[in-house]
Each structure stands twice: as structure tokens, then as C-alpha cells.
Short mmCIF file of C-alpha atoms and ligand atoms in Angstrom, two decimals:
data_model
loop_
_atom_site.label_atom_id
_atom_site.label_comp_id
_atom_site.label_asym_id
_atom_site.label_seq_id
_atom_site.Cartn_x
_atom_site.Cartn_y
_atom_site.Cartn_z
CA MET A 1 -1.70 23.56 47.16
CA PRO A 2 -1.04 22.22 43.62
CA ALA A 3 -2.58 18.87 42.91
CA VAL A 4 -0.03 16.11 43.12
CA SER A 5 -0.60 13.46 40.51
CA PRO A 6 -0.21 9.98 41.93
CA THR A 7 2.81 8.00 40.77
CA PRO A 8 1.55 5.71 38.03
CA PRO A 9 1.62 2.09 39.13
CA ASP A 10 4.38 -0.02 37.63
CA LEU A 11 2.23 -2.34 35.55
CA ARG A 12 5.20 -4.52 34.71
CA VAL A 13 5.53 -5.98 38.20
CA PRO A 14 3.60 -9.25 38.16
CA SER A 15 1.73 -10.21 41.30
CA SER A 16 -0.24 -13.26 42.38
CA ASP A 17 -3.24 -11.45 40.86
CA THR A 18 -1.71 -10.98 37.38
CA SER A 19 -3.30 -12.87 34.50
CA THR A 20 -1.63 -13.10 31.10
CA GLY A 21 -2.82 -13.67 27.55
CA PHE A 22 -1.24 -13.85 24.09
CA GLY A 23 -2.40 -12.99 20.57
CA HIS A 24 -0.51 -14.09 17.43
CA ALA A 25 0.39 -11.62 14.69
CA LYS A 26 -1.20 -12.70 11.43
CA LEU A 27 -0.07 -12.98 7.85
CA ILE A 28 -2.75 -13.24 5.19
CA LEU A 29 -1.20 -15.53 2.59
CA LEU A 30 -4.07 -15.24 0.10
CA GLY A 31 -7.55 -13.75 -0.02
CA GLU A 32 -7.39 -10.40 1.79
CA HIS A 33 -10.21 -8.01 0.85
CA ALA A 34 -12.05 -10.84 -0.94
CA VAL A 35 -12.64 -12.42 2.49
CA VAL A 36 -14.78 -9.37 3.41
CA TYR A 37 -17.15 -10.42 0.59
CA GLY A 38 -17.45 -14.02 1.83
CA GLN A 39 -14.61 -15.53 -0.22
CA PRO A 40 -12.24 -18.03 1.44
CA ALA A 41 -8.78 -16.91 2.52
CA LEU A 42 -5.55 -18.57 3.63
CA ALA A 43 -3.81 -17.09 6.67
CA ALA A 44 -1.28 -17.84 9.39
CA GLY A 45 -0.96 -16.84 13.03
CA ILE A 46 2.81 -16.57 13.54
CA ALA A 47 4.92 -17.10 16.66
CA ALA A 48 5.47 -13.37 17.27
CA GLY A 49 2.59 -11.31 18.62
CA VAL A 50 1.36 -9.36 21.62
CA ARG A 51 1.35 -10.44 25.26
CA CYS A 52 -0.92 -8.76 27.81
CA HIS A 53 -0.65 -8.76 31.60
CA VAL A 54 -3.80 -7.75 33.45
CA ASN A 55 -3.96 -6.66 37.09
CA PRO A 56 -6.63 -5.07 39.27
CA GLY A 57 -6.21 -1.33 38.68
CA GLN A 58 -7.69 1.91 37.37
CA GLY A 59 -8.00 1.36 33.62
CA ASN A 60 -4.39 2.13 32.57
CA ILE A 61 -3.49 0.71 29.16
CA ARG A 62 0.19 0.81 28.25
CA ALA A 63 2.24 -0.58 25.35
CA PRO A 64 5.75 0.92 25.53
CA ALA A 65 6.82 -0.63 22.21
CA TRP A 66 4.04 1.37 20.51
CA GLN A 67 4.57 4.50 22.69
CA MET A 68 1.01 3.98 23.83
CA ASP A 69 -0.23 5.18 27.22
CA VAL A 70 -4.00 5.65 27.40
CA GLN A 71 -6.74 5.32 29.96
CA VAL A 72 -10.19 3.76 29.93
CA GLY A 73 -12.71 6.58 29.38
CA ASP A 74 -10.30 8.97 27.59
CA GLY A 75 -11.95 8.41 24.19
CA ALA A 76 -8.80 7.07 22.46
CA MET A 77 -9.58 4.33 19.94
CA VAL A 78 -7.58 1.75 21.89
CA SER A 79 -9.45 2.68 25.09
CA GLN A 80 -12.79 2.32 23.31
CA ALA A 81 -11.72 -1.08 21.95
CA VAL A 82 -10.66 -2.29 25.42
CA GLU A 83 -13.93 -1.02 26.93
CA ARG A 84 -15.98 -2.83 24.29
CA LEU A 85 -13.98 -6.01 24.72
CA CYS A 86 -14.28 -6.03 28.53
CA GLU A 87 -17.98 -5.19 28.35
CA ARG A 88 -18.50 -8.24 26.12
CA LEU A 89 -16.63 -10.36 28.66
CA GLY A 90 -18.66 -8.93 31.53
CA VAL A 91 -15.88 -7.13 33.42
CA PRO A 92 -15.47 -3.36 34.06
CA ALA A 93 -12.35 -2.23 32.15
CA LYS A 94 -11.85 0.71 34.53
CA GLU A 95 -11.12 -1.71 37.38
CA LEU A 96 -8.21 -3.34 35.57
CA ASP A 97 -4.75 -2.29 34.33
CA PHE A 98 -3.40 -3.61 31.02
CA TRP A 99 0.32 -3.93 30.25
CA LEU A 100 1.10 -4.90 26.67
CA GLU A 101 4.36 -6.36 25.34
CA ALA A 102 4.26 -5.98 21.57
CA GLU A 103 6.71 -7.90 19.38
CA ILE A 104 5.30 -6.50 16.13
CA PRO A 105 4.91 -2.97 14.71
CA ALA A 106 1.47 -1.35 14.92
CA ARG A 107 -0.59 -0.64 11.79
CA ALA A 108 1.77 -2.52 9.49
CA GLY A 109 -0.54 -5.16 8.03
CA LEU A 110 0.42 -7.77 10.64
CA GLY A 111 -2.80 -7.67 12.65
CA SER A 112 -1.50 -5.72 15.66
CA SER A 113 -4.94 -4.58 16.81
CA ALA A 114 -6.37 -8.12 16.59
CA ALA A 115 -3.33 -9.57 18.41
CA MET A 116 -3.78 -6.93 21.11
CA ALA A 117 -7.51 -7.62 21.44
CA VAL A 118 -6.99 -11.39 21.65
CA ALA A 119 -4.14 -10.99 24.17
CA ILE A 120 -6.33 -8.81 26.39
CA GLY A 121 -9.29 -11.13 25.92
CA GLN A 122 -7.23 -14.18 26.90
CA ALA A 123 -5.85 -12.40 29.96
CA VAL A 124 -9.35 -11.36 31.05
CA ALA A 125 -10.69 -14.86 30.31
CA ALA A 126 -8.03 -16.30 32.62
CA ARG A 127 -9.74 -14.29 35.41
CA THR A 128 -13.35 -15.03 34.47
CA GLY A 129 -13.29 -18.47 32.85
CA ALA A 130 -14.67 -17.11 29.55
CA LEU A 131 -14.42 -19.64 26.70
CA PRO A 132 -12.23 -19.17 23.59
CA ALA A 133 -15.40 -18.57 21.52
CA ASP A 134 -16.33 -15.70 23.89
CA VAL A 135 -12.82 -14.26 23.57
CA LEU A 136 -13.06 -14.46 19.76
CA ALA A 137 -16.46 -12.71 19.72
CA ALA A 138 -15.27 -10.02 22.15
CA ALA A 139 -12.01 -9.43 20.24
CA THR A 140 -13.90 -9.16 16.95
CA ALA A 141 -16.29 -6.65 18.57
CA ALA A 142 -13.24 -4.66 19.73
CA GLU A 143 -11.87 -4.74 16.17
CA THR A 144 -14.96 -2.89 14.92
CA VAL A 145 -13.60 0.22 16.67
CA PHE A 146 -10.61 0.19 14.31
CA HIS A 147 -11.99 -1.51 11.20
CA ALA A 148 -15.78 -0.89 11.15
CA THR A 149 -16.65 -4.18 9.37
CA PRO A 150 -13.87 -6.71 10.03
CA SER A 151 -14.30 -10.10 8.38
CA GLY A 152 -12.94 -11.74 11.55
CA ILE A 153 -9.90 -13.31 9.87
CA ASP A 154 -7.38 -11.27 11.89
CA THR A 155 -8.85 -12.20 15.28
CA ALA A 156 -9.27 -15.86 14.25
CA ALA A 157 -5.59 -16.08 13.24
CA ALA A 158 -4.54 -14.17 16.39
CA LEU A 159 -6.43 -16.64 18.59
CA ARG A 160 -5.73 -19.91 16.79
CA GLY A 161 -2.19 -19.53 15.44
CA GLY A 162 -0.78 -21.90 12.79
CA VAL A 163 -2.04 -21.99 9.21
CA GLY A 164 -5.74 -21.98 8.49
CA ARG A 165 -8.52 -21.49 5.98
CA PHE A 166 -11.02 -18.79 6.92
CA ASP A 167 -14.32 -17.67 5.54
CA ARG A 168 -17.06 -15.63 7.19
CA ALA A 169 -19.59 -18.46 7.21
CA THR A 170 -17.47 -21.27 8.66
CA GLY A 171 -14.69 -19.42 10.48
CA TRP A 172 -11.18 -20.83 10.96
CA GLN A 173 -10.23 -24.35 9.92
CA PRO A 174 -6.65 -25.39 10.72
CA LEU A 175 -4.64 -26.71 7.78
CA PRO A 176 -1.73 -29.13 8.15
CA LEU A 177 1.65 -27.90 6.94
CA HIS A 178 3.57 -30.76 5.28
CA GLN A 179 6.83 -28.85 5.02
CA PRO A 180 8.10 -25.59 6.55
CA LEU A 181 7.28 -22.46 4.56
CA ASP A 182 10.18 -20.00 4.52
CA LEU A 183 8.35 -16.69 4.41
CA CYS A 184 10.04 -13.29 4.52
CA VAL A 185 8.13 -10.24 5.72
CA GLY A 186 9.04 -6.74 4.58
CA VAL A 187 7.40 -3.85 6.39
CA SER A 188 7.00 -0.59 4.45
CA LYS A 189 7.29 2.78 6.15
CA GLN A 190 3.73 3.73 5.23
CA VAL A 191 1.12 3.31 7.96
CA ARG A 192 -2.48 3.01 6.89
CA GLN A 193 -6.04 2.62 8.12
CA THR A 194 -7.58 -0.74 7.16
CA SER A 195 -11.11 0.69 7.12
CA ASP A 196 -10.11 3.30 4.46
CA LEU A 197 -8.76 0.57 2.20
CA VAL A 198 -11.84 -1.64 2.69
CA THR A 199 -14.09 1.35 1.91
CA GLY A 200 -12.01 2.14 -1.18
CA VAL A 201 -12.54 -1.38 -2.53
CA ALA A 202 -16.29 -1.17 -1.81
CA ARG A 203 -16.51 2.13 -3.72
CA LEU A 204 -14.58 0.67 -6.66
CA CYS A 205 -16.98 -2.29 -6.81
CA GLU A 206 -19.95 0.10 -6.82
CA ARG A 207 -18.53 2.35 -9.52
CA VAL A 208 -16.98 -0.42 -11.65
CA PRO A 209 -19.05 -3.59 -11.12
CA VAL A 210 -16.54 -5.73 -13.05
CA ALA A 211 -14.19 -5.25 -10.07
CA ARG A 212 -16.37 -7.82 -8.29
CA ARG A 213 -14.87 -10.38 -10.66
CA LEU A 214 -11.45 -9.59 -9.24
CA ILE A 215 -12.86 -10.34 -5.77
CA GLU A 216 -14.19 -13.70 -6.96
CA THR A 217 -10.91 -14.48 -8.71
CA LEU A 218 -9.01 -13.67 -5.49
CA GLY A 219 -11.17 -16.29 -3.76
CA GLN A 220 -10.33 -18.82 -6.49
CA VAL A 221 -6.65 -17.99 -6.19
CA ALA A 222 -6.88 -18.59 -2.42
CA CYS A 223 -8.47 -22.03 -3.05
CA ALA A 224 -5.74 -22.89 -5.57
CA GLY A 225 -3.15 -21.81 -2.99
CA MET A 226 -4.71 -24.14 -0.43
CA GLU A 227 -4.51 -27.03 -2.92
CA ALA A 228 -0.87 -26.21 -3.62
CA LEU A 229 -0.20 -26.14 0.13
CA ALA A 230 -1.94 -29.50 0.61
CA SER A 231 0.16 -31.13 -2.10
CA GLY A 232 3.38 -29.51 -0.88
CA ASP A 233 3.82 -27.63 -4.19
CA VAL A 234 5.61 -24.49 -3.01
CA GLU A 235 6.23 -23.20 -6.54
CA ALA A 236 2.52 -23.34 -7.35
CA LEU A 237 1.73 -21.55 -4.09
CA ALA A 238 4.27 -18.86 -5.02
CA GLN A 239 2.57 -18.42 -8.41
CA GLU A 240 -0.69 -17.81 -6.57
CA PHE A 241 1.08 -15.12 -4.49
CA ASN A 242 2.13 -13.38 -7.73
CA LEU A 243 -1.36 -13.61 -9.21
CA ALA A 244 -2.92 -12.30 -5.98
CA HIS A 245 -0.60 -9.30 -5.93
CA GLY A 246 -1.64 -8.39 -9.47
CA LEU A 247 -5.32 -8.67 -8.56
CA LEU A 248 -4.84 -6.58 -5.42
CA CYS A 249 -3.11 -3.94 -7.57
CA GLY A 250 -6.20 -4.00 -9.77
CA LEU A 251 -8.34 -3.28 -6.71
CA GLY A 252 -6.13 -0.25 -6.03
CA VAL A 253 -4.76 -1.30 -2.64
CA SER A 254 -1.06 -1.55 -3.52
CA THR A 255 1.37 1.37 -3.47
CA ARG A 256 4.58 2.16 -5.31
CA GLU A 257 6.62 1.19 -2.26
CA LEU A 258 4.83 -2.15 -1.89
CA ASP A 259 5.26 -2.86 -5.62
CA GLU A 260 8.96 -2.07 -5.31
CA LEU A 261 9.33 -4.38 -2.31
CA VAL A 262 7.55 -7.16 -4.20
CA ARG A 263 9.77 -6.64 -7.25
CA ALA A 264 12.93 -6.53 -5.12
CA ALA A 265 11.96 -9.78 -3.39
CA ARG A 266 11.37 -11.54 -6.71
CA THR A 267 14.63 -10.18 -8.16
CA ALA A 268 16.48 -11.51 -5.10
CA GLY A 269 15.18 -15.00 -5.81
CA ALA A 270 11.82 -15.23 -4.05
CA LEU A 271 9.53 -17.71 -5.79
CA GLY A 272 6.59 -15.37 -5.28
CA ALA A 273 5.72 -12.18 -3.41
CA LYS A 274 2.68 -10.06 -2.63
CA LEU A 275 1.31 -7.44 -0.31
CA THR A 276 -0.31 -8.86 2.80
CA GLY A 277 -3.27 -7.44 4.72
CA ALA A 278 -5.19 -4.35 3.74
CA GLY A 279 -2.41 -2.74 1.64
CA GLY A 280 -2.07 1.02 1.15
CA GLY A 281 1.25 0.59 2.99
CA GLY A 282 1.84 -2.07 5.59
CA ALA A 283 3.77 -5.18 4.61
CA VAL A 284 4.70 -7.61 1.86
CA ILE A 285 5.43 -11.32 2.14
CA ALA A 286 7.75 -13.35 -0.04
CA LEU A 287 8.02 -17.09 -0.37
CA ALA A 288 11.78 -17.32 -0.30
CA GLN A 289 12.52 -20.97 0.56
CA ASP A 290 16.34 -21.27 0.47
CA ARG A 291 16.88 -17.63 -0.71
CA GLY A 292 15.64 -16.08 2.54
CA GLU A 293 18.82 -14.13 3.37
CA ASP A 294 19.08 -12.57 -0.10
CA VAL A 295 15.41 -11.64 -0.06
CA LEU A 296 15.61 -10.06 3.40
CA LYS A 297 18.60 -7.95 2.28
C1 MEV B 301 -7.12 -6.94 6.97
O1 MEV B 301 -6.10 -7.58 7.71
C2 MEV B 301 -7.77 -7.91 6.03
C3 MEV B 301 -8.89 -7.34 5.19
O2 MEV B 301 -9.35 -8.41 4.36
C4 MEV B 301 -10.02 -6.78 6.04
C5 MEV B 301 -10.81 -7.86 6.77
O3 MEV B 301 -10.73 -9.02 6.42
O4 MEV B 301 -11.52 -7.47 7.71
C6 MEV B 301 -8.39 -6.23 4.26
#
């Protein structure tokens, strides 16, 4: 008799045993790449992100919005990340099912893997009582599957939300926002692997040591951006965006499409625009203030 595969459980149906967690998508406002080298960065965890529902199960991991349907133990990168995360939180991943509702595109510079890891970590923590610091450590360990040597900024923003200063030594420090920042996000069609971009910058710094100065300058630009934010000077912050984009171009992480998006945003009236995240594709952000609709067009 042919083997009959069991009907997959409908992971969407919540039960009294469902636990839920959420991870924010992140926008790096200033300091990407430099943050890997210990420089400070300015980032935001935005309202959109990834929600995860966890039930007792058999290790199914599904995210319909990303056409993702994998299983603990199948060797897929997401499965490995979930296994590592659950191991750190002391629960067997193969005894749980994970249903992910993603509000953001994957691999677009918006921290989808960190948002996913934090959402899963929070949902598991709701079952085990793990503390936020444990969730952060477990999510950052999961991120190493995708990004080899993550600085931790993506998972910190995904967990904390709001605007914050991050560096590797002191972690995330929330920053007050004195006035709303009207930021537009443009997602390019190019998908990219963060670890390749980080490796590319490391190679450049080895071959051309003066590139390290660009890294330090990116850190200084991030600090200047934080001062501008603190004093409510949006135009100065926008200037720091423009400077940062030039420096990131110098590090070789921009692309023609990202440059065109940045130029289009500025032409449409944005005060400043830059790539956000690892580059090589992914997304740009523009500080549009009252020109948001024109910039989005
Ligand atoms: C990726 O979102 C940000 C990078 O700075 C890498 C990292 O911080 O791990 C490019």
C-alpha cells in the first residue's frame, strides 16, 4: 500500500496551548557596517514586523508570506536557526510547531531574520518564562546561521522597538524622539546575503587599510546624527544620511539601483536619503518630512 502522508496540521488555529511573540522590523538610520567594528549606530524597531504562534507539534515552521515551509532537522537555514534558538532556550524545537505572520519582505535590509528569531524567542519564552535577555542572546545565536558574525543590532532593535543607540559593548540604549520622523522606505528588487557584504567590507579594509577611516567616520556620522535627533534638527540629521550614503558607497556596498532610489528620493524633495542595512540590494530610507507622498511615488 502506498504511504499516506498525514494531513499537515493547520498551524493557524490557535488553541489554549498557543503562545505568541512579536519581533519588530528594523531600520538602521546610521552606522551600518561600522557597528560590526565597534562603532555606535542609530537604529529603529518599527511597528511592522513578524508575529509567531507556537503550539506543541512536530517541528513544522511555516511563513506563508515568504512561501516558507520547512521542518526542524531538514537542514534548511531557517530550520537550523530555529533549532539553535530553541536549544539556547532549553526546549526541543522538534516538539513544537511555528506559524509565522510576516508583515515585511524577507532579505530586504529590514531585519526579517532577526524579527523572526525574536518573534519565535518571545513565543517560546511565553511558555518557559525565559527573560528578555535570554531571548536576545538566543535570537542573536540564531542570527549567526544567516550572518556568521552579527553585531547584534538587528536583534536588539527587533526586541526593543522604538529608536535607540547601539554599540557592541553597551548594547541598546533607547533614545527619546522629540518629534515624529517621517521616514519613507523603498525596497529594491535585489535580494542579498548580509554575510557576503560584511565579508566584502572586511576584505576591503585588509587590502586598503585607509578604508578603516571610512568605518570610523561612519561612527562619527552616527554620533552627529544622534545629536541632531536630540536637538530636533531634522535637516542636520538628513545631512548625516547623505554623508553616510556616500561613505557606504565608498565601502562598496551600494548598487546602481540603490543609488538611483536615493537620487530619486532627493529629487522628489527628501531632505536626505541613504541605503539602510547591509546594502548590495535591500532597501533605502529617505527623511521626507512633509514630502512623503512625492518621495514614495
Ligand atoms: C545588517 O542589518 C547590519 C550590518 O551592520 C551587519 C551587522 O551589524 O551585523 C551590515
